[in-house]
Amino acid sequence: MQRRDVLKSLAVVLGGAVSHSCSQAVEVPAAQRVAVAGVMTDEQRAAVYRCADLIIPVTDTPGAIDAGVDEFLDYVISVWYQEDEREVFFAGLAQMLAEAQGAYGQHFIALKESEQVALLQAAQGRELTSNPLDFGESGGGFFKKIKELTVTGYYTSKVGATIERKYVPMPGFYDGDYKFSEVGRLWAK
Amino acid sequence: MGKIDTIDTTQEVDAIVIGSGITGGWAAKELSEKGLKVLMLERGKPLEHGTGYVGEHQPPWERNNKGMRPRELYKDEYEIQSTSYAFDETTRHFWNNDAQNPYDFNEQDPFHWVRADVVGGRSLLWARQSYRWSDLDFEANKKEGIGIDWPIRYKDLAPWYSYVEKFIGVSGQAMGLDHLPDGEFQKPMEMNVVERHVASAIAENFSDRVMTIGRTATLTEPLPGRAACHYCGPCHRGCSTGSYFSSLSSTLPAAKATGNFDLRANALVESLEYDADTKRVSAVRVIDTVTGERSRYSAKLIFLCASTVGSTQILLNSTDADSGRSFANTSDALGRYMMDHTYRAGARGIIPGFEEYYPYGNRPNGIYIPRFRNVDGDDGLGFTRGYGYQGSAGRLSWDTMSKITPGFGADFKAGLRKPGPWYMNLGGFGEILPYAHNTVALHKSKKDRFGIPQVTFHFEFGENEKRHREDVVEQAVAMLKAAGATRIDPFNAEMVGGAAIHEMGTARMGHDPKEAVLNAHNQAHAASNLFVTDGSAMASASCVNPSLTYMALTARAVDYAVTQLQAGAI
């Protein structure tokens, strides 16, 4: 999908500009939640971390895992997620891991990068909607969830704020005509 | 202190101020500077300027819960407060806990009572927009036969606006408009390149309207003890440099400096005791929210500045044992005529171009389009009074762009390094008329943890509000179109009373004790030593943000009260 197509409906773009799909999930009392420990197996965790680094890879700046997104994912998936969100997440992950076995006869994390990318693209393809900001009641499927979590964890990390973006905690003044070329990246605040 | 356990009072305190927010701070400053011994009672927790702002300048990677909102906690304990844009983990310690201090909320008739629970009150959390009223506002009720006539006019308040503005520091652009009078401005903040583009387009296409930078109580020039703004952005986390006005940064230090001021936090006022013979408030009943201990204080002057709902609750709960009626309610107006502003209607649009620009710094202020409807007579649009717009232009960032950009990997990451397109947002704040059926009342059975009746609300929007909101949306779209916006997104969200956090009017001013709770000097018709100077005093709502007017009314009321006291008339 081209960005300009996506931007066609501004209701879609700006209506969701400040809302986190994560925060729209249906509330479930804490007592009904599963225990925190042992939510992910080592293999699931390794696959989830690998997906994060495929989404935000190392380039001229560090990638997701170097920025500590692994800890962020552990926290959100194990502690912050409600059970319905966790079920959706792991169902989608299981499907992708099963496809890895089916197509290549190996676990996802043992595959070549191009094969992993193809599987993650297939997961993305299953969740394409006409409205990219339609995350549904449980905040989208596995792909939308891992992508949103990786991006959020990355840009709010110290690496994401100070290396990928430019962090200026005390700007001192406001310049409404400042040139993007002077900074070359997003501001963090 | 004037703490008393028996009727045999010794008035060691000259004045009691109830509430430490934006008006309580002003009352305390003015009273103590005039030489009165002042005791301030604040229901909220203690909070120190500077050290109490634990979320200030907190980098994104050091947030609680890795930056994720603790959803269950918010649902269980902050269900109302967490609806505010300013509520998050960097500010939660300022806010009321809705589970601990509840009110009667029901989904069918929702009203959002947004309140702080610390010394400083909502002066810490306000959005700082500061506009003067004009006679277009003060004369409207009388001209239209709506509500009751204001007992004052602009000339009565103008010198007090100046007095307040010079102390709090208001930055803004003088415009020479009769219906939005200029103030004592510090140099204005600047509009960014796209806001200036939109302003030019509006000026070229609409002869009746103009867009300017917001007038805000954020310093662009230093004042004693307070630095000019450093543009970090989220003022509501607290500002240890005092660059925005709050009672903690400004009026309370001034009061303390007199040596005449004492503050008691965790001091919840339950009710006022009234002496019908002398027509005075004889005592203030206080509950310590930590120990539960009850005490009583007396003073020559009582300034009730507990916020619109808080003050009205105290007055409603100050009942005569025989009649069961509040002593202050000579008029049946107490608790009625609740107003707010309409909010969350307007439009947003993408402004193409300007992609080489990317503003530096986080300006804690937006633009303002002053009211242009029904200014010179009735425009024949099917509604009376008007609205103003607030908004801003900015560029979309990673949080939105990541969701609308498909794919992942190195190209995706590289794409997010550039900001997205410019957008312009225009949101209307409209005047709500005073309706007798919009009320705050004491619930018949529900009580809080101290046995005080909870408040309950009834709030309806009328046809006038619905009609002006349609115009708010239409005109926002028209102005964005004139500015060349694409992908325009009109919005008109469901209205909820209190959501603009401009609730006011439930103890209104007026000449006639049969119609109003307070006189032209915010003095209770029923009690000569009682002054109520917060938003409850308002007889109409205007469409501009109200806090500056509350402050001016407070300073004016103190001047009158002390003069009367010295003359022996109180």
Short mmCIF file of N, CA, C and O in Angstrom, two decimals, chain B residues 117-159:
data_model
loop_
_atom_site.label_atom_id
_atom_site.label_comp_id
_atom_site.label_asym_id
_atom_site.label_seq_id
_atom_site.Cartn_x
_atom_site.Cartn_y
_atom_site.Cartn_z
N ASP B 117 -5.62 17.16 43.90
CA ASP B 117 -5.68 16.80 45.31
C ASP B 117 -4.35 17.10 45.99
O ASP B 117 -3.82 16.27 46.72
N VAL B 118 -3.82 18.27 45.68
CA VAL B 118 -2.54 18.72 46.28
C VAL B 118 -2.61 20.22 46.49
O VAL B 118 -3.44 20.92 45.89
N VAL B 119 -1.70 20.71 47.33
CA VAL B 119 -1.55 22.16 47.47
C VAL B 119 -1.17 22.74 46.11
O VAL B 119 -0.28 22.22 45.43
N GLY B 120 -1.86 23.77 45.73
CA GLY B 120 -1.67 24.34 44.39
C GLY B 120 -2.85 24.05 43.49
O GLY B 120 -3.11 24.79 42.54
N GLY B 121 -3.53 22.96 43.78
CA GLY B 121 -4.75 22.62 43.05
C GLY B 121 -4.55 22.59 41.54
O GLY B 121 -3.48 22.22 41.05
N ARG B 122 -5.59 22.98 40.84
CA ARG B 122 -5.53 22.91 39.38
C ARG B 122 -4.68 24.03 38.77
O ARG B 122 -4.47 24.04 37.56
N SER B 123 -4.17 24.94 39.61
CA SER B 123 -3.26 25.94 39.04
C SER B 123 -1.99 25.26 38.53
O SER B 123 -1.28 25.82 37.69
N LEU B 124 -1.72 24.06 39.05
CA LEU B 124 -0.58 23.30 38.53
C LEU B 124 -0.87 22.71 37.16
O LEU B 124 0.03 22.48 36.36
N LEU B 125 -2.13 22.42 36.92
CA LEU B 125 -2.51 21.60 35.76
C LEU B 125 -3.21 22.39 34.67
O LEU B 125 -3.49 21.84 33.61
N TRP B 126 -3.48 23.67 34.92
CA TRP B 126 -4.28 24.41 33.94
C TRP B 126 -3.52 24.61 32.64
O TRP B 126 -2.30 24.47 32.58
N ALA B 127 -4.29 24.95 31.58
CA ALA B 127 -3.67 25.11 30.26
C ALA B 127 -3.19 26.54 30.02
O ALA B 127 -2.68 26.83 28.94
N ARG B 128 -3.36 27.44 31.00
CA ARG B 128 -2.70 28.74 31.08
C ARG B 128 -3.18 29.79 30.09
O ARG B 128 -2.67 30.90 30.04
N GLN B 129 -4.16 29.46 29.25
CA GLN B 129 -4.68 30.44 28.30
C GLN B 129 -5.39 31.55 29.08
O GLN B 129 -6.21 31.27 29.95
N SER B 130 -5.08 32.80 28.77
CA SER B 130 -5.52 33.92 29.60
C SER B 130 -6.10 35.04 28.73
O SER B 130 -5.36 35.74 28.04
N TYR B 131 -7.43 35.17 28.77
CA TYR B 131 -8.12 36.17 27.95
C TYR B 131 -9.04 37.01 28.81
O TYR B 131 -9.71 36.49 29.70
N ARG B 132 -9.10 38.30 28.49
CA ARG B 132 -10.03 39.18 29.18
C ARG B 132 -11.44 39.02 28.62
O ARG B 132 -11.62 38.77 27.44
N TRP B 133 -12.39 39.21 29.49
CA TRP B 133 -13.76 39.37 29.04
C TRP B 133 -13.92 40.81 28.54
O TRP B 133 -13.07 41.66 28.77
N SER B 134 -15.08 41.05 27.90
CA SER B 134 -15.41 42.41 27.48
C SER B 134 -16.88 42.66 27.80
O SER B 134 -17.58 41.75 28.27
N ASP B 135 -17.36 43.85 27.48
CA ASP B 135 -18.78 44.13 27.73
C ASP B 135 -19.68 43.33 26.80
O ASP B 135 -20.87 43.18 27.07
N LEU B 136 -19.13 42.80 25.70
CA LEU B 136 -19.93 41.87 24.90
C LEU B 136 -20.38 40.70 25.78
O LEU B 136 -21.49 40.19 25.65
N ASP B 137 -19.52 40.30 26.69
CA ASP B 137 -19.85 39.22 27.61
C ASP B 137 -20.70 39.70 28.79
O ASP B 137 -21.72 39.10 29.11
N PHE B 138 -20.26 40.79 29.42
CA PHE B 138 -20.95 41.22 30.64
C PHE B 138 -22.38 41.72 30.37
O PHE B 138 -23.22 41.68 31.25
N GLU B 139 -22.63 42.21 29.17
CA GLU B 139 -23.96 42.75 28.87
C GLU B 139 -24.90 41.74 28.22
O GLU B 139 -26.09 42.02 28.04
N ALA B 140 -24.37 40.59 27.87
CA ALA B 140 -25.17 39.66 27.05
C ALA B 140 -26.42 39.17 27.77
O ALA B 140 -27.51 39.12 27.18
N ASN B 141 -26.30 38.81 29.02
CA ASN B 141 -27.48 38.29 29.73
C ASN B 141 -28.61 39.30 29.73
O ASN B 141 -29.77 38.97 29.47
N LYS B 142 -28.27 40.54 30.04
CA LYS B 142 -29.31 41.57 30.13
C LYS B 142 -29.92 41.83 28.75
O LYS B 142 -31.14 41.88 28.60
N LYS B 143 -29.08 41.97 27.75
CA LYS B 143 -29.58 42.27 26.40
C LYS B 143 -30.50 41.18 25.89
O LYS B 143 -31.49 41.44 25.20
N GLU B 144 -30.14 39.94 26.20
CA GLU B 144 -30.88 38.81 25.63
C GLU B 144 -31.93 38.26 26.57
O GLU B 144 -32.68 37.36 26.18
N GLY B 145 -31.97 38.75 27.80
CA GLY B 145 -32.94 38.23 28.75
C GLY B 145 -32.66 36.78 29.14
O GLY B 145 -33.57 36.00 29.41
N ILE B 146 -31.38 36.44 29.15
CA ILE B 146 -30.98 35.07 29.52
C ILE B 146 -30.29 35.14 30.87
O ILE B 146 -29.42 36.00 31.08
N GLY B 147 -30.65 34.28 31.79
CA GLY B 147 -30.05 34.31 33.11
C GLY B 147 -30.36 35.62 33.79
O GLY B 147 -31.45 36.20 33.60
N ILE B 148 -29.39 36.12 34.58
CA ILE B 148 -29.58 37.43 35.21
C ILE B 148 -28.44 38.34 34.80
O ILE B 148 -27.37 37.89 34.38
N ASP B 149 -28.71 39.64 34.97
CA ASP B 149 -27.69 40.61 34.58
C ASP B 149 -26.47 40.50 35.49
O ASP B 149 -26.59 40.33 36.69
N TRP B 150 -25.31 40.62 34.87
CA TRP B 150 -24.08 40.72 35.66
C TRP B 150 -24.13 42.02 36.48
O TRP B 150 -24.50 43.07 35.93
N PRO B 151 -23.72 42.00 37.72
CA PRO B 151 -23.71 43.23 38.52
C PRO B 151 -22.47 44.08 38.27
O PRO B 151 -22.31 45.12 38.90
N ILE B 152 -21.62 43.66 37.38
CA ILE B 152 -20.42 44.44 37.05
C ILE B 152 -20.30 44.55 35.53
O ILE B 152 -20.94 43.80 34.78
N ARG B 153 -19.45 45.49 35.10
CA ARG B 153 -19.11 45.66 33.70
C ARG B 153 -17.59 45.65 33.54
O ARG B 153 -16.87 45.63 34.51
N TYR B 154 -17.18 45.70 32.29
CA TYR B 154 -15.75 45.59 32.02
C TYR B 154 -14.93 46.64 32.78
O TYR B 154 -13.86 46.36 33.30
N LYS B 155 -15.46 47.86 32.85
CA LYS B 155 -14.69 48.93 33.51
C LYS B 155 -14.43 48.61 34.98
O LYS B 155 -13.45 49.07 35.56
N ASP B 156 -15.31 47.82 35.60
CA ASP B 156 -15.09 47.46 37.00
C ASP B 156 -13.92 46.49 37.16
O ASP B 156 -13.26 46.47 38.19
N LEU B 157 -13.71 45.67 36.15
CA LEU B 157 -12.70 44.63 36.26
C LEU B 157 -11.39 44.98 35.55
O LEU B 157 -10.34 44.40 35.87
N ALA B 158 -11.44 45.92 34.60
CA ALA B 158 -10.26 46.20 33.77
C ALA B 158 -9.00 46.49 34.59
O ALA B 158 -7.94 45.90 34.33
N PRO B 159 -9.10 47.36 35.63
CA PRO B 159 -7.85 47.61 36.38
C PRO B 159 -7.35 46.37 37.11
O PRO B 159 -6.14 46.22 37.32
#
